[in-house]
CSV table of C-alpha atoms in Angstrom, one decimal:
chain,number,residue,atom,x,y,z
A,352,UNK,CA,29.7,-57.3,-9.8
A,353,UNK,CA,29.5,-53.5,-9.3
A,354,UNK,CA,26.1,-52.1,-8.5
A,355,UNK,CA,25.0,-49.2,-10.6
A,356,UNK,CA,24.6,-45.9,-8.7
A,357,UNK,CA,21.0,-45.1,-8.2
A,358,UNK,CA,19.8,-42.3,-10.4
A,359,UNK,CA,18.6,-39.2,-8.5
A,360,UNK,CA,14.8,-39.1,-8.2
A,361,UNK,CA,13.3,-36.5,-10.5
A,362,UNK,CA,12.0,-33.4,-8.7
A,363,UNK,CA,8.2,-33.3,-8.6
A,364,UNK,CA,6.8,-30.7,-11.0
A,365,UNK,CA,4.5,-28.3,-9.4
A,366,UNK,CA,1.3,-27.3,-11.1
A,367,UNK,CA,1.7,-24.0,-13.0
A,368,UNK,CA,-0.3,-21.9,-10.4
A,369,UNK,CA,1.8,-23.2,-7.5
A,370,UNK,CA,5.1,-22.6,-9.3
A,371,UNK,CA,4.1,-19.1,-10.2
A,372,UNK,CA,3.1,-18.3,-6.7
A,373,UNK,CA,6.3,-19.8,-5.4
A,374,UNK,CA,8.4,-17.7,-7.7
A,375,UNK,CA,6.5,-14.5,-6.8
A,376,UNK,CA,6.9,-15.1,-3.1
A,377,UNK,CA,10.7,-15.5,-3.5
A,378,UNK,CA,10.9,-12.5,-5.8
A,379,UNK,CA,8.9,-10.3,-3.4
A,380,UNK,CA,11.2,-11.3,-0.5
A,381,UNK,CA,14.4,-10.5,-2.4
A,382,UNK,CA,13.0,-7.3,-4.0
A,383,UNK,CA,12.1,-6.0,-0.5
A,384,UNK,CA,15.4,-7.1,1.1
A,385,UNK,CA,17.8,-6.1,-1.6
A,386,UNK,CA,15.9,-3.7,-3.9
A,387,UNK,CA,14.9,-4.3,-7.5
A,388,UNK,CA,18.2,-3.4,-9.2
A,389,UNK,CA,20.4,-5.5,-6.8
A,390,UNK,CA,18.2,-8.7,-7.3
A,391,UNK,CA,19.0,-10.9,-10.3
A,392,UNK,CA,16.8,-13.4,-11.9
A,393,UNK,CA,19.5,-16.0,-11.0
A,394,UNK,CA,19.0,-15.0,-7.3
A,395,UNK,CA,15.2,-15.4,-7.6
A,396,UNK,CA,15.5,-18.8,-9.4
A,397,UNK,CA,17.9,-20.1,-6.7
A,398,UNK,CA,15.6,-19.0,-3.9
A,399,UNK,CA,12.7,-20.7,-5.7
A,400,UNK,CA,14.7,-23.9,-6.3
A,401,UNK,CA,14.4,-23.7,-10.1
A,402,UNK,CA,16.8,-23.1,-12.9
A,403,UNK,CA,16.9,-19.5,-14.2
A,404,UNK,CA,15.3,-20.5,-17.5
A,405,UNK,CA,12.2,-21.6,-15.7
A,406,UNK,CA,11.5,-18.0,-14.7
A,407,UNK,CA,11.2,-17.0,-18.3
A,408,UNK,CA,8.6,-19.6,-18.9
A,409,UNK,CA,6.2,-17.6,-16.7
A,410,UNK,CA,7.6,-14.0,-16.7
A,411,UNK,CA,9.1,-12.4,-19.9
A,412,UNK,CA,11.5,-10.2,-17.8
A,413,UNK,CA,12.4,-9.3,-14.2
A,414,UNK,CA,10.3,-6.1,-14.5
A,415,UNK,CA,7.3,-8.1,-15.6
A,416,UNK,CA,7.8,-10.3,-12.5
A,417,UNK,CA,8.0,-7.1,-10.3
A,418,UNK,CA,4.7,-5.9,-11.9
A,419,UNK,CA,3.0,-9.2,-11.1
A,420,UNK,CA,4.3,-9.1,-7.5
A,421,UNK,CA,2.9,-5.6,-7.0
A,422,UNK,CA,-0.4,-6.4,-8.7
A,423,UNK,CA,-0.8,-9.3,-6.3
A,424,UNK,CA,0.0,-6.9,-3.4
A,425,UNK,CA,-2.8,-4.5,-4.5
A,426,UNK,CA,-5.3,-7.3,-5.0
A,427,UNK,CA,-4.9,-8.6,-1.5
A,428,UNK,CA,-5.2,-5.1,0.0
A,429,UNK,CA,-8.4,-4.4,-2.0
A,430,UNK,CA,-10.0,-7.6,-0.9
A,431,UNK,CA,-9.1,-6.9,2.7
A,432,UNK,CA,-10.5,-3.4,2.4
A,433,UNK,CA,-13.9,-4.6,1.2
A,434,UNK,CA,-14.2,-7.3,3.7
A,435,UNK,CA,-13.3,-5.2,6.7
A,436,UNK,CA,-15.2,-2.1,5.6
A,437,UNK,CA,-18.5,-4.0,5.6
A,438,UNK,CA,-18.5,-3.9,9.4
A,439,UNK,CA,-17.8,-0.1,9.7
A,440,UNK,CA,-20.7,2.3,10.0
A,441,UNK,CA,-20.9,6.1,9.8
A,442,UNK,CA,-19.1,8.4,7.3
A,443,UNK,CA,-16.4,9.6,9.7
A,444,UNK,CA,-15.7,6.0,10.8
A,445,UNK,CA,-15.6,4.6,7.3
A,446,UNK,CA,-13.4,7.4,6.0
A,447,UNK,CA,-11.1,7.1,9.0
A,448,UNK,CA,-10.8,3.3,8.6
A,449,UNK,CA,-9.7,3.7,4.9
A,450,UNK,CA,-7.2,6.4,5.7
A,451,UNK,CA,-5.9,4.4,8.7
A,452,UNK,CA,-5.6,1.3,6.5
A,453,UNK,CA,-3.6,3.1,3.9
A,454,UNK,CA,-1.3,4.5,6.5
A,455,UNK,CA,-1.0,1.1,8.1
A,456,UNK,CA,0.1,-0.5,4.8
A,457,UNK,CA,2.8,2.2,4.4
A,458,UNK,CA,3.9,1.6,8.0
A,459,UNK,CA,3.9,-2.3,7.8
A,460,UNK,CA,5.1,-2.7,4.2
A,461,UNK,CA,7.5,0.2,3.6
A,462,UNK,CA,9.7,-1.9,1.2
A,463,UNK,CA,6.8,-2.7,-1.1
A,464,UNK,CA,5.7,1.0,-1.0
A,465,UNK,CA,9.2,2.0,-2.0
A,466,UNK,CA,9.2,-0.4,-4.9
A,467,UNK,CA,5.9,1.1,-6.2
A,468,UNK,CA,7.1,4.7,-5.8
A,469,UNK,CA,10.7,4.3,-7.1
A,470,UNK,CA,10.4,1.5,-9.6
A,471,UNK,CA,6.9,1.6,-11.1
A,472,UNK,CA,5.6,5.2,-11.0
A,473,UNK,CA,8.5,6.8,-12.9
A,474,UNK,CA,8.0,4.4,-15.8
A,475,UNK,CA,6.4,5.9,-18.9
A,476,UNK,CA,4.3,2.8,-19.1
A,477,UNK,CA,2.9,3.2,-15.6
A,478,UNK,CA,-0.3,5.0,-16.5
A,479,UNK,CA,-1.1,2.3,-19.0
A,480,UNK,CA,-0.4,-0.6,-16.6
A,481,UNK,CA,-2.8,-2.7,-14.6
A,482,UNK,CA,-1.0,-1.5,-11.4
A,483,UNK,CA,-2.2,2.0,-12.3
A,484,UNK,CA,-5.8,0.8,-12.6
A,485,UNK,CA,-5.5,-1.1,-9.4
A,486,UNK,CA,-4.2,2.0,-7.7
A,487,UNK,CA,-7.2,4.0,-9.0
A,488,UNK,CA,-9.6,1.4,-7.6
A,489,UNK,CA,-7.6,1.7,-4.3
A,490,UNK,CA,-8.1,5.5,-4.1
A,491,UNK,CA,-11.7,5.4,-5.5
A,492,UNK,CA,-12.9,3.3,-2.6
A,493,UNK,CA,-12.1,6.1,-0.3
A,494,UNK,CA,-13.8,8.7,-2.6
A,495,UNK,CA,-16.8,6.4,-2.7
A,496,UNK,CA,-17.2,6.9,1.1
A,497,UNK,CA,-17.0,10.6,0.6
A,498,UNK,CA,-19.6,10.5,-2.2
A,499,UNK,CA,-21.9,8.5,0.0
A,500,UNK,CA,-21.8,11.2,2.6
A,501,UNK,CA,-22.5,13.8,0.0
A,502,UNK,CA,-25.5,11.9,-1.4
A,503,UNK,CA,-26.8,11.6,2.2
A,504,UNK,CA,-26.6,15.4,2.6
A,505,UNK,CA,-24.0,15.0,5.4
A,506,UNK,CA,-21.1,16.5,3.3
A,507,UNK,CA,-20.7,19.4,0.9
A,508,UNK,CA,-20.8,18.7,-2.8
A,509,UNK,CA,-18.8,21.8,-4.0
A,510,UNK,CA,-15.3,20.3,-3.7
A,511,UNK,CA,-14.2,18.1,-6.7
A,512,UNK,CA,-13.5,14.5,-5.8
A,513,UNK,CA,-10.1,14.6,-7.6
A,514,UNK,CA,-9.0,17.4,-5.3
A,515,UNK,CA,-10.1,15.4,-2.3
A,516,UNK,CA,-8.2,12.4,-3.6
A,517,UNK,CA,-5.0,14.5,-3.9
A,518,UNK,CA,-5.6,16.0,-0.4
A,519,UNK,CA,-6.0,12.7,1.3
A,520,UNK,CA,-3.3,10.6,-0.5
A,521,UNK,CA,-0.9,13.4,-1.1
A,522,UNK,CA,-1.1,14.3,2.6
A,523,UNK,CA,-0.5,10.7,3.6
A,524,UNK,CA,2.4,10.2,1.3
A,525,UNK,CA,4.1,13.4,2.3
A,526,UNK,CA,3.6,12.7,6.0
A,527,UNK,CA,5.2,9.2,5.7
A,528,UNK,CA,8.0,10.1,3.2
A,529,UNK,CA,10.7,10.3,5.8
A,530,UNK,CA,9.6,6.9,7.3
A,531,UNK,CA,9.7,5.3,3.8
A,532,UNK,CA,13.3,6.6,3.5
A,533,UNK,CA,14.1,4.8,6.8
A,534,UNK,CA,14.1,7.9,9.0
A,535,UNK,CA,12.0,8.0,12.2
A,536,UNK,CA,8.6,6.6,13.0
A,537,UNK,CA,4.9,7.6,12.8
A,538,UNK,CA,1.7,6.3,14.3
A,539,UNK,CA,-1.0,5.2,11.8
A,540,UNK,CA,-3.6,5.8,14.6
A,541,UNK,CA,-2.6,9.3,15.4
A,542,UNK,CA,-2.1,10.3,11.8
A,543,UNK,CA,-5.4,8.8,10.7
A,544,UNK,CA,-7.3,10.8,13.4
A,545,UNK,CA,-5.6,14.0,12.3
A,546,UNK,CA,-6.1,13.6,8.5
A,547,UNK,CA,-9.6,12.3,8.8
A,548,UNK,CA,-10.7,15.2,11.1
A,549,UNK,CA,-9.2,17.8,8.8
A,550,UNK,CA,-10.9,16.3,5.7
A,551,UNK,CA,-14.2,15.7,7.5
A,552,UNK,CA,-14.4,19.1,9.1
A,553,UNK,CA,-13.7,20.8,5.8
A,554,UNK,CA,-16.5,18.7,4.1
A,555,UNK,CA,-19.2,18.8,6.8
A,556,UNK,CA,-22.2,21.0,6.0
A,557,UNK,CA,-23.0,23.9,8.2
A,558,UNK,CA,-26.2,22.2,9.2
A,559,UNK,CA,-24.2,19.3,10.6
A,560,UNK,CA,-22.0,21.5,12.8
A,561,UNK,CA,-23.0,19.7,15.9
A,562,UNK,CA,-21.8,16.4,14.4
A,563,UNK,CA,-18.3,18.0,14.0
A,564,UNK,CA,-17.8,18.7,17.7
A,565,UNK,CA,-16.4,15.3,18.5
A,566,UNK,CA,-14.1,15.2,15.5
A,567,UNK,CA,-12.8,18.7,16.2
A,568,UNK,CA,-11.9,17.7,19.7
A,569,UNK,CA,-10.1,14.6,18.4
A,570,UNK,CA,-8.4,16.8,15.8
A,571,UNK,CA,-6.9,19.1,18.5
A,572,UNK,CA,-5.8,16.0,20.5
A,573,UNK,CA,-4.3,14.4,17.4
A,574,UNK,CA,-2.4,17.5,16.4
A,575,UNK,CA,-1.0,17.8,19.9
A,576,UNK,CA,0.2,14.2,19.7
A,577,UNK,CA,1.7,14.7,16.2
A,578,UNK,CA,3.6,17.8,17.5
A,579,UNK,CA,4.8,15.8,20.5
A,580,UNK,CA,6.1,13.1,18.2
A,581,UNK,CA,7.9,15.7,16.0
A,582,UNK,CA,9.5,17.4,19.1
A,583,UNK,CA,10.6,14.0,20.5
A,584,UNK,CA,12.1,13.0,17.2
A,585,UNK,CA,14.1,16.3,17.0
A,586,UNK,CA,15.3,15.9,20.5
A,587,UNK,CA,16.6,12.4,19.8
A,588,UNK,CA,18.4,13.6,16.7
A,589,UNK,CA,19.9,16.5,18.6
A,590,UNK,CA,21.1,14.2,21.3
A,591,UNK,CA,22.7,11.9,18.7
A,592,UNK,CA,24.5,14.7,17.0
């Protein structure tokens, strides 16, 4: 008598939260490795070990999945900021920490930063998205440190906070633009020293001039290191060509 072939054991169904997290992890990896356009929902489903239709049970579209991946990215960064900032004292140190942290994210996660800049920001819906609001929280934490210094009488009050936001984050983005394109390197430590000193020196009240002496010296040293990095990069490029 022939024995009936054993039926395959049904795959265990993960709880919803675990399945969503698994899909998002796989999507993030593929988006970073291949880019958003070159990654299909079939690719993501295969990496997550599910059928393609399962993705649409949790995410209406591939773009919605990208948005959730980036929201999760911001939430982890913000939680990390708050936890680490609690142990930092002094306006210059707190401002420098947040600028350094921002530069470090760009240095360590260039693929995620490119997804934000190239895929989400150009969208007409971006300013109405939760990612936009998370980004505002992200930048406002740095401005809160500046405002604390203003309230304490350490920093000037006559410069609008939105201008300072553009100075800090616009400078960081411009400075790292070539790196995000895959060209060259930069040091988050050196760059954070230079940007922080420029901002702090411009904001420090005249009565606090003595407190600026240390940062000014660090600024001069940081600028020298930045110039050295730029010269070294140009020399390497000339040698290659």
